[in-house]
C-alpha cells in the first residue's frame, strides 16, 4: 500500500500542466515500471473513466487503485494524486495573491487572460473532434455544439439545463459510436 | 458566500461536467454572473491550474482558495474528487449498461454541449463584453487556441508565453 501511495503522490507532484502529462506518468509508473497493471487493464480503465462525470483522471486513479488494492487502494490512489497537488495549487494561489496587485502582475494577467481563453477554446475544439461522429451525421453533432454555444452567449438559460437536455437528446438520437476521444477526455 | 452553499455549487458543477475544464461554464454562470467572483479571479485560477501539478481540473482548488482561503481550497478539492468516483460502483453494478448505445449517446450529447459551452466561455474570455481587447490580446487568444488544438506545446508554456507577452505589451 505504501508503494501505491508513493506512485500516486509522485504522479500528483510531478505532472505539470494537467491531463496528458498526468496520464503519461500514471502509465509509466503503473504499467511500464512497476507492472502492477497490464496494458489491457490500463486501456480498459481509461475507456471506462471517460464515461465518468468530472475529472476523468480522478476516475482513472480510482479504477486503477481499486484494481491494485480494492477500496483502500481507491482511497490511497485518489488522495495520493489529489491532496499534494491540491496543496501545491493552493500555495501557488496564495503566493500569487501576494503580488496580484503589483503593476507587473496586472500586465502579465493582460496576456494570461486571452491565453487561457484561447486554451479553453482549443480544448473545446479537441473535445468536438473526439465526440462528433463522422460523415453526414457530424452535421447533427456540430449543430448541437453551435446551439449550446449560442444558448450560453445569447440567452440566460442555465448551462445545467443545456447539458441535461443535450444528454437526453444524445441518449435518444446520438448513440452508436465511442463518445469521447482520449485526448479530449484527458483534461 | 456561505461555505456550505459554496461547497454545494462546486460539487454540483463538478458532478454535471465532463472533464476537468467542463465545470468552467457552469461555475462562471453560478459564481461570476452572481458577483461572487470576477472573471479576473477565474482567469487567475485557470492560469494557476495550468501551471500547477496534477490534473488541470484542480483549477477549482485555486478558485476555492480565492473565495474562502484554505477551507475553500479543501472544499473544492473534495468537490472535484467525489463525482468521478461514481464510476466505481457504476462499473461494478452496471458495466454492461455503461457500454450500451443509449449511454454512449448520453455521454456524446453531454460532451458536445460541454464543448459548445466551453467555446462560448473561451471566446468571452478573449473578447470580454463591454471591454474592447487589444489586437495583440486577440492574437494571443487565437495562437493559444491553435497551440492547444495541436497539443505539441506544454500548456504551462502557453500560459507563461501569454504572461510574457503581457509583460512586454501591456505595461
mmCIF file of C-alpha atoms in Angstrom:
data_model
loop_
_atom_site.group_PDB
_atom_site.id
_atom_site.type_symbol
_atom_site.label_atom_id
_atom_site.label_comp_id
_atom_site.label_asym_id
_atom_site.label_seq_id
_atom_site.Cartn_x
_atom_site.Cartn_y
_atom_site.Cartn_z
ATOM 1 C CA UNK A 1 0.000 0.000 0.000
ATOM 2 C CA UNK A 2 2.887 2.333 0.795
ATOM 3 C CA UNK A 3 4.327 1.719 -2.671
ATOM 4 C CA UNK A 4 0.967 2.527 -4.253
ATOM 5 C CA UNK A 5 0.808 5.772 -2.283
ATOM 6 C CA UNK A 6 4.327 6.684 -3.410
ATOM 7 C CA UNK A 7 3.386 6.161 -7.050
ATOM 8 C CA UNK A 8 0.283 8.353 -6.915
ATOM 9 C CA UNK A 9 1.988 11.074 -4.854
ATOM 10 C CA UNK A 10 4.756 11.086 -7.464
ATOM 11 C CA UNK A 11 2.186 11.429 -10.260
ATOM 12 C CA UNK A 12 0.351 14.226 -8.432
ATOM 13 C CA UNK A 13 3.512 16.205 -7.727
ATOM 14 C CA UNK A 14 5.493 15.596 -10.914
ATOM 15 C CA UNK A 15 2.882 16.036 -13.647
ATOM 16 C CA UNK A 16 2.834 19.700 -14.590
ATOM 17 C CA UNK A 17 0.173 21.153 -16.869
ATOM 18 C CA UNK A 18 -2.610 18.638 -16.489
ATOM 19 C CA UNK A 19 -4.165 15.776 -18.412
ATOM 20 C CA UNK A 20 -1.610 14.457 -20.848
ATOM 21 C CA UNK A 21 1.394 14.537 -18.535
ATOM 22 C CA UNK A 22 -0.612 13.007 -15.656
ATOM 23 C CA UNK A 23 -1.825 10.191 -17.907
ATOM 24 C CA UNK A 24 1.714 9.650 -19.204
ATOM 25 C CA UNK A 25 3.164 9.348 -15.700
ATOM 26 C CA UNK A 26 0.376 7.023 -14.488
ATOM 27 C CA UNK A 27 1.073 4.681 -17.373
ATOM 28 C CA UNK A 28 4.833 4.878 -16.930
ATOM 29 C CA UNK A 29 4.732 4.080 -13.185
ATOM 30 C CA UNK A 30 1.930 1.510 -13.078
ATOM 31 C CA UNK A 31 2.329 -0.307 -16.396
ATOM 32 C CA UNK A 32 5.933 0.083 -17.516
ATOM 33 C CA UNK A 33 7.991 0.491 -14.347
ATOM 34 C CA UNK A 34 6.088 -1.359 -11.614
ATOM 35 C CA UNK A 35 3.995 -3.708 -13.814
ATOM 36 C CA UNK A 36 1.117 -3.550 -11.308
ATOM 37 C CA UNK A 37 -1.417 -3.074 -14.121
ATOM 38 C CA UNK A 38 -1.373 -4.697 -17.556
ATOM 39 C CA UNK A 39 -1.546 -2.632 -20.736
ATOM 40 C CA UNK A 40 -5.008 -4.060 -21.426
ATOM 41 C CA UNK A 41 -6.290 -3.218 -17.919
ATOM 42 C CA UNK A 42 -4.959 0.318 -18.208
ATOM 43 C CA UNK A 43 -6.604 0.867 -21.601
ATOM 44 C CA UNK A 44 -9.892 -0.585 -20.381
ATOM 45 C CA UNK A 45 -9.861 1.610 -17.260
ATOM 46 C CA UNK A 46 -9.099 4.658 -19.393
ATOM 47 C CA UNK A 47 -12.033 3.893 -21.691
ATOM 48 C CA UNK A 48 -14.396 3.458 -18.733
ATOM 49 C CA UNK A 49 -13.280 6.617 -16.943
ATOM 50 C CA UNK A 50 -14.239 8.692 -19.962
ATOM 51 C CA UNK A 51 -17.843 7.901 -19.035
ATOM 52 C CA UNK A 52 -17.471 9.449 -15.585
ATOM 53 C CA UNK A 53 -18.511 12.963 -14.610
ATOM 54 C CA UNK A 54 -15.884 15.479 -13.503
ATOM 55 C CA UNK A 55 -12.128 14.971 -13.742
ATOM 56 C CA UNK A 56 -11.556 11.771 -15.708
ATOM 57 C CA UNK A 57 -8.084 11.271 -14.241
ATOM 58 C CA UNK A 58 -9.609 11.002 -10.754
ATOM 59 C CA UNK A 59 -11.884 8.258 -12.061
ATOM 60 C CA UNK A 60 -8.840 6.593 -13.633
ATOM 61 C CA UNK A 61 -6.886 6.796 -10.371
ATOM 62 C CA UNK A 62 -9.875 5.279 -8.547
ATOM 63 C CA UNK A 63 -10.254 2.421 -11.030
ATOM 64 C CA UNK A 64 -6.529 1.635 -11.014
ATOM 65 C CA UNK A 65 -6.288 1.874 -7.226
ATOM 66 C CA UNK A 66 -9.247 -0.477 -6.906
ATOM 67 C CA UNK A 67 -7.646 -2.922 -9.322
ATOM 68 C CA UNK A 68 -4.430 -2.992 -7.270
ATOM 69 C CA UNK A 69 -5.737 -2.946 -3.688
ATOM 70 C CA UNK A 70 -9.539 -2.781 -3.527
ATOM 71 C CA UNK A 71 -11.333 0.089 -1.770
ATOM 72 C CA UNK A 72 -8.273 1.006 0.304
ATOM 73 C CA UNK A 73 -6.436 1.314 -2.985
ATOM 74 C CA UNK A 74 -9.076 3.771 -4.226
ATOM 75 C CA UNK A 75 -8.574 5.963 -1.180
ATOM 76 C CA UNK A 76 -4.780 5.835 -1.397
ATOM 77 C CA UNK A 77 -4.664 6.424 -5.160
ATOM 78 C CA UNK A 78 -7.108 9.343 -5.291
ATOM 79 C CA UNK A 79 -5.861 11.102 -2.169
ATOM 80 C CA UNK A 80 -2.232 10.430 -3.132
ATOM 81 C CA UNK A 81 -2.698 12.072 -6.510
ATOM 82 C CA UNK A 82 -5.039 14.886 -5.490
ATOM 83 C CA UNK A 83 -4.059 16.086 -1.998
ATOM 84 C CA UNK A 84 -0.385 17.018 -2.619
ATOM 85 C CA UNK A 85 -1.310 18.559 -5.982
ATOM 86 C CA UNK A 86 -4.162 20.464 -4.308
ATOM 87 C CA UNK A 87 -1.798 21.772 -1.630
ATOM 88 C CA UNK A 88 0.690 22.900 -4.302
ATOM 89 C CA UNK A 89 -2.146 24.653 -6.171
ATOM 90 C CA UNK A 90 -3.348 26.399 -3.000
ATOM 91 C CA UNK A 91 0.186 27.513 -2.112
ATOM 92 C CA UNK A 92 0.708 28.868 -5.635
ATOM 93 C CA UNK A 93 -2.600 30.758 -5.368
ATOM 94 C CA UNK A 94 -1.567 32.214 -2.015
ATOM 95 C CA UNK A 95 1.813 33.237 -3.432
ATOM 96 C CA UNK A 96 0.150 34.866 -6.427
ATOM 97 C CA UNK A 97 -2.192 36.709 -4.052
ATOM 98 C CA UNK A 98 0.816 38.463 -2.509
ATOM 99 C CA UNK A 99 1.837 40.006 -5.840
ATOM 100 C CA UNK A 100 -1.577 40.213 -7.525
ATOM 101 C CA UNK A 101 -1.904 43.980 -7.011
ATOM 102 C CA UNK A 102 1.511 44.814 -8.493
ATOM 103 C CA UNK A 103 1.522 46.536 -11.902
ATOM 104 C CA UNK A 104 3.686 43.757 -13.317
ATOM 105 C CA UNK A 105 1.117 41.160 -12.255
ATOM 106 C CA UNK A 106 -1.627 43.196 -13.964
ATOM 107 C CA UNK A 107 0.429 43.324 -17.154
ATOM 108 C CA UNK A 108 1.074 39.559 -17.027
ATOM 109 C CA UNK A 109 -2.618 38.936 -16.416
ATOM 110 C CA UNK A 110 -3.491 41.016 -19.500
ATOM 111 C CA UNK A 111 -1.611 38.390 -21.510
ATOM 112 C CA UNK A 112 -2.690 35.353 -19.491
ATOM 113 C CA UNK A 113 -6.415 36.137 -19.842
ATOM 114 C CA UNK A 114 -6.581 35.727 -23.636
ATOM 115 C CA UNK A 115 -4.115 32.813 -23.407
ATOM 116 C CA UNK A 116 -6.389 30.895 -21.010
ATOM 117 C CA UNK A 117 -9.426 31.879 -23.112
ATOM 118 C CA UNK A 118 -7.701 30.564 -26.223
ATOM 119 C CA UNK A 119 -6.682 27.358 -24.453
ATOM 120 C CA UNK A 120 -10.295 26.832 -23.379
ATOM 121 C CA UNK A 121 -11.383 27.364 -26.973
ATOM 122 C CA UNK A 122 -8.716 24.977 -28.261
ATOM 123 C CA UNK A 123 -9.719 22.321 -25.744
ATOM 124 C CA UNK A 124 -13.360 22.685 -26.797
ATOM 125 C CA UNK A 125 -12.366 22.062 -30.425
ATOM 126 C CA UNK A 126 -10.393 18.965 -29.369
ATOM 127 C CA UNK A 127 -13.478 17.771 -27.476
ATOM 128 C CA UNK A 128 -15.656 18.266 -30.576
ATOM 129 C CA UNK A 129 -13.102 16.393 -32.696
ATOM 130 C CA UNK A 130 -13.276 13.450 -30.320
ATOM 131 C CA UNK A 131 -17.015 13.388 -29.662
ATOM 132 C CA UNK A 132 -18.500 14.036 -33.090
ATOM 133 C CA UNK A 133 -19.473 11.219 -35.414
ATOM 134 C CA UNK A 134 -18.139 11.008 -38.938
ATOM 135 C CA UNK A 135 -19.825 11.535 -42.279
ATOM 136 C CA UNK A 136 -23.152 13.333 -42.686
ATOM 137 C CA UNK A 137 -24.080 12.673 -39.034
ATOM 138 C CA UNK A 138 -21.321 15.056 -37.971
ATOM 139 C CA UNK A 139 -23.602 17.905 -39.077
ATOM 140 C CA UNK A 140 -26.086 16.981 -36.338
ATOM 141 C CA UNK A 141 -23.323 16.811 -33.721
ATOM 142 C CA UNK A 142 -21.765 20.130 -34.715
ATOM 143 C CA UNK A 143 -25.269 21.627 -34.751
ATOM 144 C CA UNK A 144 -25.595 20.631 -31.087
ATOM 145 C CA UNK A 145 -22.295 22.369 -30.306
ATOM 146 C CA UNK A 146 -23.439 25.539 -32.066
ATOM 147 C CA UNK A 147 -26.781 25.521 -30.223
ATOM 148 C CA UNK A 148 -25.013 25.170 -26.834
ATOM 149 C CA UNK A 149 -22.590 27.955 -27.841
ATOM 150 C CA UNK A 150 -25.426 30.290 -28.842
ATOM 151 C CA UNK A 151 -27.549 29.500 -25.805
ATOM 152 C CA UNK A 152 -24.761 30.479 -23.418
ATOM 153 C CA UNK A 153 -23.818 33.645 -25.296
ATOM 154 C CA UNK A 154 -27.266 34.899 -26.271
ATOM 155 C CA UNK A 155 -29.668 33.746 -23.571
ATOM 156 C CA UNK A 156 -29.901 33.442 -19.796
ATOM 157 C CA UNK A 157 -30.771 29.728 -19.900
ATOM 158 C CA UNK A 158 -28.831 27.699 -17.332
ATOM 159 C CA UNK A 159 -25.783 25.759 -18.564
ATOM 160 C CA UNK A 160 -27.009 22.825 -16.499
ATOM 161 C CA UNK A 161 -30.260 22.807 -18.497
ATOM 162 C CA UNK A 162 -28.227 22.820 -21.726
ATOM 163 C CA UNK A 163 -26.131 19.811 -20.642
ATOM 164 C CA UNK A 164 -29.095 17.820 -19.308
ATOM 165 C CA UNK A 165 -31.112 18.498 -22.472
ATOM 166 C CA UNK A 166 -28.176 17.596 -24.722
ATOM 167 C CA UNK A 167 -27.538 14.391 -22.758
ATOM 168 C CA UNK A 168 -31.211 13.428 -23.135
ATOM 169 C CA UNK A 169 -31.162 14.178 -26.858
ATOM 170 C CA UNK A 170 -27.927 12.188 -27.094
ATOM 171 C CA UNK A 171 -29.367 9.158 -25.292
ATOM 172 C CA UNK A 172 -32.236 9.046 -27.786
ATOM 173 C CA UNK A 173 -30.523 10.034 -31.037
ATOM 174 C CA UNK A 174 -26.721 10.090 -30.810
ATOM 175 C CA UNK A 175 -25.508 6.601 -29.811
ATOM 176 C CA UNK A 176 -23.648 4.026 -31.894
ATOM 177 C CA UNK A 177 -20.014 5.215 -31.674
ATOM 178 C CA UNK A 178 -17.464 5.889 -28.951
ATOM 179 C CA UNK A 179 -18.468 9.028 -27.039
ATOM 180 C CA UNK A 180 -15.176 10.841 -26.426
ATOM 181 C CA UNK A 181 -11.580 10.656 -27.521
ATOM 182 C CA UNK A 182 -8.670 10.018 -25.175
ATOM 183 C CA UNK A 183 -7.189 13.413 -25.835
ATOM 184 C CA UNK A 184 -10.445 15.221 -25.293
ATOM 185 C CA UNK A 185 -11.168 13.427 -22.106
ATOM 186 C CA UNK A 186 -7.699 13.682 -20.668
ATOM 187 C CA UNK A 187 -8.332 17.188 -19.446
ATOM 188 C CA UNK B 1 -20.891 33.183 0.161
ATOM 189 C CA UNK B 2 -21.800 30.671 2.862
ATOM 190 C CA UNK B 3 -19.169 27.862 2.851
ATOM 191 C CA UNK B 4 -21.785 25.124 2.688
ATOM 192 C CA UNK B 5 -23.524 26.834 -0.230
ATOM 193 C CA UNK B 6 -20.155 27.251 -1.949
ATOM 194 C CA UNK B 7 -19.406 23.548 -1.477
ATOM 195 C CA UNK B 8 -22.836 22.722 -2.923
ATOM 196 C CA UNK B 9 -22.170 24.817 -6.038
ATOM 197 C CA UNK B 10 -18.686 23.337 -6.540
ATOM 198 C CA UNK B 11 -19.970 19.780 -6.076
ATOM 199 C CA UNK B 12 -22.987 20.252 -8.353
ATOM 200 C CA UNK B 13 -20.965 21.854 -11.151
ATOM 201 C CA UNK B 14 -18.215 19.218 -10.906
ATOM 202 C CA UNK B 15 -20.811 16.449 -10.999
ATOM 203 C CA UNK B 16 -22.503 17.863 -14.102
ATOM 204 C CA UNK B 17 -19.262 18.471 -16.008
ATOM 205 C CA UNK B 18 -17.278 16.218 -18.298
ATOM 206 C CA UNK B 19 -13.534 16.663 -17.901
ATOM 207 C CA UNK B 20 -11.520 18.989 -15.689
ATOM 208 C CA UNK B 21 -12.445 22.176 -17.513
ATOM 209 C CA UNK B 22 -16.042 21.117 -18.159
ATOM 210 C CA UNK B 23 -17.133 22.816 -14.955
ATOM 211 C CA UNK B 24 -15.832 26.195 -16.179
ATOM 212 C CA UNK B 25 -19.007 27.398 -17.976
ATOM 213 C CA UNK B 26 -21.170 26.149 -15.114
ATOM 214 C CA UNK B 27 -19.094 27.819 -12.398
ATOM 215 C CA UNK B 28 -18.855 31.001 -14.429
ATOM 216 C CA UNK B 29 -22.636 31.135 -14.654
ATOM 217 C CA UNK B 30 -23.109 30.319 -10.965
ATOM 218 C CA UNK B 31 -20.331 32.461 -9.485
ATOM 219 C CA UNK B 32 -19.357 35.236 -11.924
ATOM 220 C CA UNK B 33 -22.863 36.078 -13.095
ATOM 221 C CA UNK B 34 -23.955 36.365 -9.455
ATOM 222 C CA UNK B 35 -20.981 38.537 -8.477
ATOM 223 C CA UNK B 36 -19.346 36.029 -6.129
ATOM 224 C CA UNK B 37 -16.110 36.050 -8.155
ATOM 225 C CA UNK B 38 -14.822 38.138 -11.050
ATOM 226 C CA UNK B 39 -13.663 36.993 -14.464
ATOM 227 C CA UNK B 40 -10.180 38.125 -13.424
ATOM 228 C CA UNK B 41 -10.192 35.698 -10.487
ATOM 229 C CA UNK B 42 -11.428 32.980 -12.819
ATOM 230 C CA UNK B 43 -8.566 33.618 -15.243
ATOM 231 C CA UNK B 44 -6.046 33.620 -12.390
ATOM 232 C CA UNK B 45 -7.405 30.268 -11.191
ATOM 233 C CA UNK B 46 -7.263 28.786 -14.698
ATOM 234 C CA UNK B 47 -3.687 30.001 -15.209
ATOM 235 C CA UNK B 48 -2.538 28.654 -11.827
ATOM 236 C CA UNK B 49 -4.293 25.363 -12.567
ATOM 237 C CA UNK B 50 -2.277 25.080 -15.766
ATOM 238 C CA UNK B 51 0.994 25.914 -14.045
ATOM 239 C CA UNK B 52 0.439 23.655 -11.048
ATOM 240 C CA UNK B 53 0.881 19.880 -10.824
ATOM 241 C CA UNK B 54 -1.788 17.189 -11.072
ATOM 242 C CA UNK B 55 -4.916 17.165 -13.241
ATOM 243 C CA UNK B 56 -5.764 20.635 -14.532
ATOM 244 C CA UNK B 57 -9.260 20.230 -13.101
ATOM 245 C CA UNK B 58 -7.526 21.368 -9.909
ATOM 246 C CA UNK B 59 -8.009 24.926 -11.120
ATOM 247 C CA UNK B 60 -11.139 24.927 -8.969
ATOM 248 C CA UNK B 61 -8.900 24.448 -5.901
ATOM 249 C CA UNK B 62 -7.303 27.780 -6.797
ATOM 250 C CA UNK B 63 -10.763 29.285 -7.208
ATOM 251 C CA UNK B 64 -11.848 27.835 -3.861
ATOM 252 C CA UNK B 65 -8.767 29.304 -2.187
ATOM 253 C CA UNK B 66 -9.521 32.740 -3.612
ATOM 254 C CA UNK B 67 -13.081 32.524 -2.321
ATOM 255 C CA UNK B 68 -12.551 31.121 1.165
ATOM 256 C CA UNK B 69 -8.844 30.538 1.842
ATOM 257 C CA UNK B 70 -7.568 27.079 2.860
ATOM 258 C CA UNK B 71 -11.092 25.941 3.761
ATOM 259 C CA UNK B 72 -12.308 26.901 0.283
ATOM 260 C CA UNK B 73 -9.384 25.048 -1.301
ATOM 261 C CA UNK B 74 -10.153 21.934 0.751
ATOM 262 C CA UNK B 75 -13.848 22.107 -0.157
ATOM 263 C CA UNK B 76 -13.004 22.480 -3.840
ATOM 264 C CA UNK B 77 -10.607 19.527 -3.638
ATOM 265 C CA UNK B 78 -13.294 17.292 -2.135
ATOM 266 C CA UNK B 79 -15.983 18.601 -4.502
ATOM 267 C CA UNK B 80 -13.838 17.853 -7.553
ATOM 268 C CA UNK B 81 -12.656 14.449 -6.297
ATOM 269 C CA UNK B 82 -16.001 12.862 -5.386
ATOM 270 C CA UNK B 83 -18.111 12.943 -8.599
ATOM 271 C CA UNK B 84 -15.674 10.981 -10.820
ATOM 272 C CA UNK B 85 -15.675 8.139 -8.290
ATOM 273 C CA UNK B 86 -19.265 7.315 -9.195
ATOM 274 C CA UNK B 87 -17.673 5.251 -11.972
ATOM 275 C CA UNK B 88 -16.547 2.674 -9.374
ATOM 276 C CA UNK B 89 -19.965 1.440 -8.225
ATOM 277 C CA UNK B 90 -21.300 2.046 -11.728
ATOM 278 C CA UNK B 91 -18.793 -0.343 -13.301
ATOM 279 C CA UNK B 92 -19.429 -2.882 -10.560
ATOM 280 C CA UNK B 93 -23.211 -2.797 -10.869
ATOM 281 C CA UNK B 94 -23.971 -1.773 -14.425
ATOM 282 C CA UNK B 95 -20.904 -2.309 -16.584
ATOM 283 C CA UNK B 96 -22.983 -3.658 -19.475
ATOM 284 C CA UNK B 97 -25.344 -0.653 -19.361
ATOM 285 C CA UNK B 98 -22.376 1.752 -19.384
ATOM 286 C CA UNK B 99 -21.322 0.222 -22.683
ATOM 287 C CA UNK B 100 -24.829 0.397 -24.186
ATOM 288 C CA UNK B 101 -25.823 2.537 -27.163
ATOM 289 C CA UNK B 102 -28.133 4.920 -25.218
ATOM 290 C CA UNK B 103 -25.446 5.610 -22.609
ATOM 291 C CA UNK B 104 -22.848 6.256 -25.314
ATOM 292 C CA UNK B 105 -25.308 8.727 -26.852
ATOM 293 C CA UNK B 106 -25.946 10.362 -23.463
ATOM 294 C CA UNK B 107 -22.228 10.940 -22.914
ATOM 295 C CA UNK B 108 -21.803 12.131 -26.511
ATOM 296 C CA UNK B 109 -24.645 14.648 -26.113
ATOM 297 C CA UNK B 110 -23.212 15.959 -22.838
ATOM 298 C CA UNK B 111 -19.703 16.138 -24.341
ATOM 299 C CA UNK B 112 -20.901 18.098 -27.385
ATOM 300 C CA UNK B 113 -22.896 20.521 -25.220
ATOM 301 C CA UNK B 114 -19.876 20.947 -22.925
ATOM 302 C CA UNK B 115 -17.736 21.717 -25.980
ATOM 303 C CA UNK B 116 -20.222 24.366 -27.116
ATOM 304 C CA UNK B 117 -20.324 25.920 -23.650
ATOM 305 C CA UNK B 118 -16.508 25.879 -23.447
ATOM 306 C CA UNK B 119 -16.300 27.559 -26.887
ATOM 307 C CA UNK B 120 -18.574 30.341 -25.659
ATOM 308 C CA UNK B 121 -16.650 30.710 -22.393
ATOM 309 C CA UNK B 122 -13.265 30.745 -24.144
ATOM 310 C CA UNK B 123 -14.463 33.296 -26.682
ATOM 311 C CA UNK B 124 -15.846 35.554 -23.972
ATOM 312 C CA UNK B 125 -12.562 35.394 -22.036
ATOM 313 C CA UNK B 126 -10.707 36.544 -25.166
ATOM 314 C CA UNK B 127 -13.374 39.125 -26.081
ATOM 315 C CA UNK B 128 -14.952 40.243 -22.777
ATOM 316 C CA UNK B 129 -18.284 42.034 -23.120
ATOM 317 C CA UNK B 130 -18.052 45.810 -22.854
ATOM 318 C CA UNK B 131 -14.264 45.813 -22.761
ATOM 319 C CA UNK B 132 -12.555 46.053 -26.147
ATOM 320 C CA UNK B 133 -9.404 43.887 -26.196
ATOM 321 C CA UNK B 134 -6.183 44.992 -27.887
ATOM 322 C CA UNK B 135 -5.182 43.441 -31.215
ATOM 323 C CA UNK B 136 -2.366 41.571 -29.511
ATOM 324 C CA UNK B 137 -4.725 40.036 -26.944
ATOM 325 C CA UNK B 138 -6.897 38.676 -29.747
ATOM 326 C CA UNK B 139 -3.742 37.343 -31.440
ATOM 327 C CA UNK B 140 -2.622 35.683 -28.192
ATOM 328 C CA UNK B 141 -6.061 34.066 -27.826
ATOM 329 C CA UNK B 142 -6.045 32.706 -31.377
ATOM 330 C CA UNK B 143 -2.458 31.437 -31.034
ATOM 331 C CA UNK B 144 -3.253 29.760 -27.695
ATOM 332 C CA UNK B 145 -6.298 28.049 -29.238
ATOM 333 C CA UNK B 146 -4.218 26.784 -32.173
ATOM 334 C CA UNK B 147 -1.377 25.565 -29.928
ATOM 335 C CA UNK B 148 -3.809 23.774 -27.605
ATOM 336 C CA UNK B 149 -5.520 22.125 -30.558
ATOM 337 C CA UNK B 150 -2.177 20.922 -31.934
ATOM 338 C CA UNK B 151 -1.134 19.727 -28.479
ATOM 339 C CA UNK B 152 2.584 19.923 -29.204
ATOM 340 C CA UNK B 153 3.431 22.644 -26.688
ATOM 341 C CA UNK B 154 3.101 22.140 -22.946
ATOM 342 C CA UNK B 155 0.071 24.049 -21.529
ATOM 343 C CA UNK B 156 2.244 25.740 -18.902
ATOM 344 C CA UNK B 157 4.422 27.157 -21.694
ATOM 345 C CA UNK B 158 1.351 28.681 -23.360
ATOM 346 C CA UNK B 159 0.297 30.385 -20.101
ATOM 347 C CA UNK B 160 3.827 31.643 -19.399
ATOM 348 C CA UNK B 161 4.114 32.825 -23.015
ATOM 349 C CA UNK B 162 0.866 34.800 -22.643
ATOM 350 C CA UNK B 163 2.135 36.335 -19.400
ATOM 351 C CA UNK B 164 5.463 37.259 -21.034
ATOM 352 C CA UNK B 165 3.717 38.946 -23.961
ATOM 353 C CA UNK B 166 1.521 40.811 -21.472
ATOM 354 C CA UNK B 167 4.592 41.996 -19.573
ATOM 355 C CA UNK B 168 6.067 43.378 -22.791
ATOM 356 C CA UNK B 169 2.948 44.885 -24.386
ATOM 357 C CA UNK B 170 0.615 45.828 -21.519
ATOM 358 C CA UNK B 171 2.944 47.862 -19.299
#
